[in-house]
Amino acid sequence: QVQLVESGGGLVQAGESLTLSCTASGLSVDDYALGWFRQAPGKEHEAVSCIDWNGRRTWYEDSVKGRFTISRDNAKTTVYLQMNDLKAEDTAMYYCGALEADLMTLCTVVGMGRGLGYWGQGTQVTVSS
């Protein structure tokens, strides 16, 4: 059984940092692009960042470029999202996803909500201004 479990969310002040983690089990992560997605109240979910199977290529949504960093440790079957200089508009439920495909397919083609790939239950990030 495949499971993705996110952790690291919380309540922070604007300008502060958080690091999210997502640990996968039940699949060989070396074969999967991994990514972070978010959904704010009343909004559609959106891709935040994705990383390819060996960590050499990454993609970021424009609003987080320069502030967020995605990384992965395949030995620990974990993907991370370092979030710096958080803003109120980053407030959302953050989900990690895994897809046996290219990172661009995960982040810009498939995304969440289409019944493809594997997804965690989410971790809440709240940024107060």
PDB file of C-alpha atoms in Angstrom:
ATOM      1  CA  GLN A   1       0.000   0.000   0.000  1.00  0.00           C
ATOM      2  CA  VAL A   2       1.410   3.360  -1.044  1.00  0.00           C
ATOM      3  CA  GLN A   3       1.423   6.144   1.528  1.00  0.00           C
ATOM      4  CA  LEU A   4       2.695   9.698   1.437  1.00  0.00           C
ATOM      5  CA  VAL A   5       2.778  11.457   4.793  1.00  0.00           C
ATOM      6  CA  GLU A   6       3.414  15.176   5.071  1.00  0.00           C
ATOM      7  CA  SER A   7       4.660  16.993   8.151  1.00  0.00           C
ATOM      8  CA  GLY A   8       6.117  20.323   9.166  1.00  0.00           C
ATOM      9  CA  GLY A   9       3.217  22.682   8.694  1.00  0.00           C
ATOM     10  CA  GLY A  10       2.235  25.233  11.288  1.00  0.00           C
ATOM     11  CA  LEU A  11       1.417  28.826  12.119  1.00  0.00           C
ATOM     12  CA  VAL A  12       4.142  31.391  11.486  1.00  0.00           C
ATOM     13  CA  GLN A  13       4.519  35.128  11.097  1.00  0.00           C
ATOM     14  CA  ALA A  14       5.115  36.697   7.712  1.00  0.00           C
ATOM     15  CA  GLY A  15       8.810  36.615   6.847  1.00  0.00           C
ATOM     16  CA  GLU A  16       9.492  33.451   8.799  1.00  0.00           C
ATOM     17  CA  SER A  17      10.416  30.023   7.477  1.00  0.00           C
ATOM     18  CA  LEU A  18       9.087  26.484   7.530  1.00  0.00           C
ATOM     19  CA  THR A  19      10.324  23.204   6.143  1.00  0.00           C
ATOM     20  CA  LEU A  20       7.801  20.652   4.986  1.00  0.00           C
ATOM     21  CA  SER A  21       8.646  16.970   4.691  1.00  0.00           C
ATOM     22  CA  CYS A  22       6.874  14.165   2.904  1.00  0.00           C
ATOM     23  CA  THR A  23       7.885  10.563   3.411  1.00  0.00           C
ATOM     24  CA  ALA A  24       6.744   7.910   0.984  1.00  0.00           C
ATOM     25  CA  SER A  25       6.310   4.213   1.558  1.00  0.00           C
ATOM     26  CA  GLY A  26       5.159   1.350  -0.607  1.00  0.00           C
ATOM     27  CA  LEU A  27       6.791   2.584  -3.796  1.00  0.00           C
ATOM     28  CA  SER A  28      10.237   2.892  -5.308  1.00  0.00           C
ATOM     29  CA  VAL A  29      10.697   6.668  -5.204  1.00  0.00           C
ATOM     30  CA  ASP A  30      13.612   6.467  -7.634  1.00  0.00           C
ATOM     31  CA  ASP A  31      11.041   5.971 -10.387  1.00  0.00           C
ATOM     32  CA  TYR A  32       8.889   8.951  -9.434  1.00  0.00           C
ATOM     33  CA  ALA A  33       8.826  12.678  -9.825  1.00  0.00           C
ATOM     34  CA  LEU A  34       7.801  14.239  -6.516  1.00  0.00           C
ATOM     35  CA  GLY A  35       6.086  17.528  -5.944  1.00  0.00           C
ATOM     36  CA  TRP A  36       4.321  19.925  -3.635  1.00  0.00           C
ATOM     37  CA  PHE A  37       0.909  21.374  -4.301  1.00  0.00           C
ATOM     38  CA  ARG A  38      -1.338  23.639  -2.274  1.00  0.00           C
ATOM     39  CA  GLN A  39      -4.926  24.654  -1.950  1.00  0.00           C
ATOM     40  CA  ALA A  40      -6.072  27.803  -0.219  1.00  0.00           C
ATOM     41  CA  PRO A  41      -9.654  28.178   1.030  1.00  0.00           C
ATOM     42  CA  GLY A  42     -11.997  28.885  -1.843  1.00  0.00           C
ATOM     43  CA  LYS A  43      -9.313  28.401  -4.464  1.00  0.00           C
ATOM     44  CA  GLU A  44      -8.266  25.698  -6.871  1.00  0.00           C
ATOM     45  CA  HIS A  45      -5.252  23.612  -5.974  1.00  0.00           C
ATOM     46  CA  GLU A  46      -2.042  24.700  -7.651  1.00  0.00           C
ATOM     47  CA  ALA A  47       1.393  23.242  -8.224  1.00  0.00           C
ATOM     48  CA  VAL A  48       4.101  24.799  -6.082  1.00  0.00           C
ATOM     49  CA  SER A  49       7.228  22.858  -6.970  1.00  0.00           C
ATOM     50  CA  CYS A  50       8.343  19.553  -8.459  1.00  0.00           C
ATOM     51  CA  ILE A  51      11.591  17.638  -8.618  1.00  0.00           C
ATOM     52  CA  ASP A  52      12.706  14.858 -10.897  1.00  0.00           C
ATOM     53  CA  TRP A  53      13.684  11.384  -9.787  1.00  0.00           C
ATOM     54  CA  ASN A  54      17.341  12.166  -9.100  1.00  0.00           C
ATOM     55  CA  GLY A  55      16.928  15.715  -7.883  1.00  0.00           C
ATOM     56  CA  ARG A  56      18.758  17.329 -10.783  1.00  0.00           C
ATOM     57  CA  ARG A  57      15.839  19.203 -12.262  1.00  0.00           C
ATOM     58  CA  THR A  58      13.268  21.313 -10.472  1.00  0.00           C
ATOM     59  CA  TRP A  59      10.291  23.489 -11.296  1.00  0.00           C
ATOM     60  CA  TYR A  60       8.759  26.305  -9.255  1.00  0.00           C
ATOM     61  CA  GLU A  61       5.592  28.297  -9.519  1.00  0.00           C
ATOM     62  CA  ASP A  62       6.455  31.930 -10.199  1.00  0.00           C
ATOM     63  CA  SER A  63       5.284  33.343  -6.871  1.00  0.00           C
ATOM     64  CA  VAL A  64       7.601  31.085  -4.854  1.00  0.00           C
ATOM     65  CA  LYS A  65      10.728  31.344  -6.979  1.00  0.00           C
ATOM     66  CA  GLY A  66      13.645  32.545  -4.884  1.00  0.00           C
ATOM     67  CA  ARG A  67      11.804  31.805  -1.632  1.00  0.00           C
ATOM     68  CA  PHE A  68      11.079  28.059  -1.737  1.00  0.00           C
ATOM     69  CA  THR A  69      13.526  25.216  -2.342  1.00  0.00           C
ATOM     70  CA  ILE A  70      12.550  21.646  -3.099  1.00  0.00           C
ATOM     71  CA  SER A  71      14.890  18.737  -2.463  1.00  0.00           C
ATOM     72  CA  ARG A  72      14.705  15.004  -2.029  1.00  0.00           C
ATOM     73  CA  ASP A  73      16.567  12.222  -0.300  1.00  0.00           C
ATOM     74  CA  ASN A  74      15.785   8.967  -2.045  1.00  0.00           C
ATOM     75  CA  ALA A  75      17.541   6.939   0.627  1.00  0.00           C
ATOM     76  CA  LYS A  76      15.035   8.340   3.113  1.00  0.00           C
ATOM     77  CA  THR A  77      12.190   8.284   0.552  1.00  0.00           C
ATOM     78  CA  THR A  78      11.507  11.873   1.527  1.00  0.00           C
ATOM     79  CA  VAL A  79      10.919  15.116  -0.331  1.00  0.00           C
ATOM     80  CA  TYR A  80      11.322  18.468   1.361  1.00  0.00           C
ATOM     81  CA  LEU A  81      10.092  21.988   0.769  1.00  0.00           C
ATOM     82  CA  GLN A  82      12.112  24.715   2.439  1.00  0.00           C
ATOM     83  CA  MET A  83       9.926  27.817   2.562  1.00  0.00           C
ATOM     84  CA  ASN A  84      11.550  31.132   3.392  1.00  0.00           C
ATOM     85  CA  ASP A  85      10.139  34.648   3.626  1.00  0.00           C
ATOM     86  CA  LEU A  86       6.633  33.317   3.943  1.00  0.00           C
ATOM     87  CA  LYS A  87       3.761  35.588   2.987  1.00  0.00           C
ATOM     88  CA  ALA A  88       0.109  35.609   3.974  1.00  0.00           C
ATOM     89  CA  GLU A  89      -0.774  34.451   0.455  1.00  0.00           C
ATOM     90  CA  ASP A  90       1.206  31.239   1.068  1.00  0.00           C
ATOM     91  CA  THR A  91      -1.460  30.177   3.557  1.00  0.00           C
ATOM     92  CA  ALA A  92      -2.902  26.890   2.319  1.00  0.00           C
ATOM     93  CA  MET A  93      -3.065  23.162   2.806  1.00  0.00           C
ATOM     94  CA  TYR A  94       0.086  21.714   1.289  1.00  0.00           C
ATOM     95  CA  TYR A  95       0.075  18.288  -0.312  1.00  0.00           C
ATOM     96  CA  CYS A  96       2.848  16.157  -1.712  1.00  0.00           C
ATOM     97  CA  GLY A  97       2.387  14.020  -4.759  1.00  0.00           C
ATOM     98  CA  ALA A  98       4.269  11.327  -6.633  1.00  0.00           C
ATOM     99  CA  LEU A  99       3.931  10.437 -10.277  1.00  0.00           C
ATOM    100  CA  GLU A 100       5.859   7.895 -12.316  1.00  0.00           C
ATOM    101  CA  ALA A 101       6.637  10.450 -14.983  1.00  0.00           C
ATOM    102  CA  ASP A 102       8.635  13.568 -15.718  1.00  0.00           C
ATOM    103  CA  LEU A 103       8.468  16.409 -13.201  1.00  0.00           C
ATOM    104  CA  MET A 104       6.835  18.706 -15.750  1.00  0.00           C
ATOM    105  CA  THR A 105       4.119  16.144 -16.352  1.00  0.00           C
ATOM    106  CA  LEU A 106       3.462  16.071 -12.621  1.00  0.00           C
ATOM    107  CA  CYS A 107       3.506  19.816 -12.053  1.00  0.00           C
ATOM    108  CA  THR A 108       2.107  21.270 -15.252  1.00  0.00           C
ATOM    109  CA  VAL A 109       0.053  18.555 -16.917  1.00  0.00           C
ATOM    110  CA  VAL A 110      -1.398  16.108 -14.425  1.00  0.00           C
ATOM    111  CA  GLY A 111      -1.440  17.950 -11.105  1.00  0.00           C
ATOM    112  CA  MET A 112      -3.905  17.101  -8.354  1.00  0.00           C
ATOM    113  CA  GLY A 113      -7.463  15.965  -8.584  1.00  0.00           C
ATOM    114  CA  ARG A 114      -7.284  13.834 -11.724  1.00  0.00           C
ATOM    115  CA  GLY A 115      -6.960  10.479 -10.053  1.00  0.00           C
ATOM    116  CA  LEU A 116      -3.401   9.968 -11.207  1.00  0.00           C
ATOM    117  CA  GLY A 117      -0.370   9.447  -9.030  1.00  0.00           C
ATOM    118  CA  TYR A 118      -0.227   9.195  -5.282  1.00  0.00           C
ATOM    119  CA  TRP A 119      -1.065  11.941  -2.797  1.00  0.00           C
ATOM    120  CA  GLY A 120      -0.723  12.673   0.876  1.00  0.00           C
ATOM    121  CA  GLN A 121      -3.370  13.992   3.223  1.00  0.00           C
ATOM    122  CA  GLY A 122      -1.816  17.432   3.510  1.00  0.00           C
ATOM    123  CA  THR A 123      -0.279  19.671   6.145  1.00  0.00           C
ATOM    124  CA  GLN A 124      -1.632  23.122   6.961  1.00  0.00           C
ATOM    125  CA  VAL A 125       0.536  26.200   6.602  1.00  0.00           C
ATOM    126  CA  THR A 126      -0.842  29.431   8.032  1.00  0.00           C
ATOM    127  CA  VAL A 127       1.041  32.692   7.706  1.00  0.00           C
ATOM    128  CA  SER A 128      -0.141  35.648   9.710  1.00  0.00           C
ATOM    129  CA  SER A 129       0.645  39.143   8.502  1.00  0.00           C
TER     130      SER A 129
END
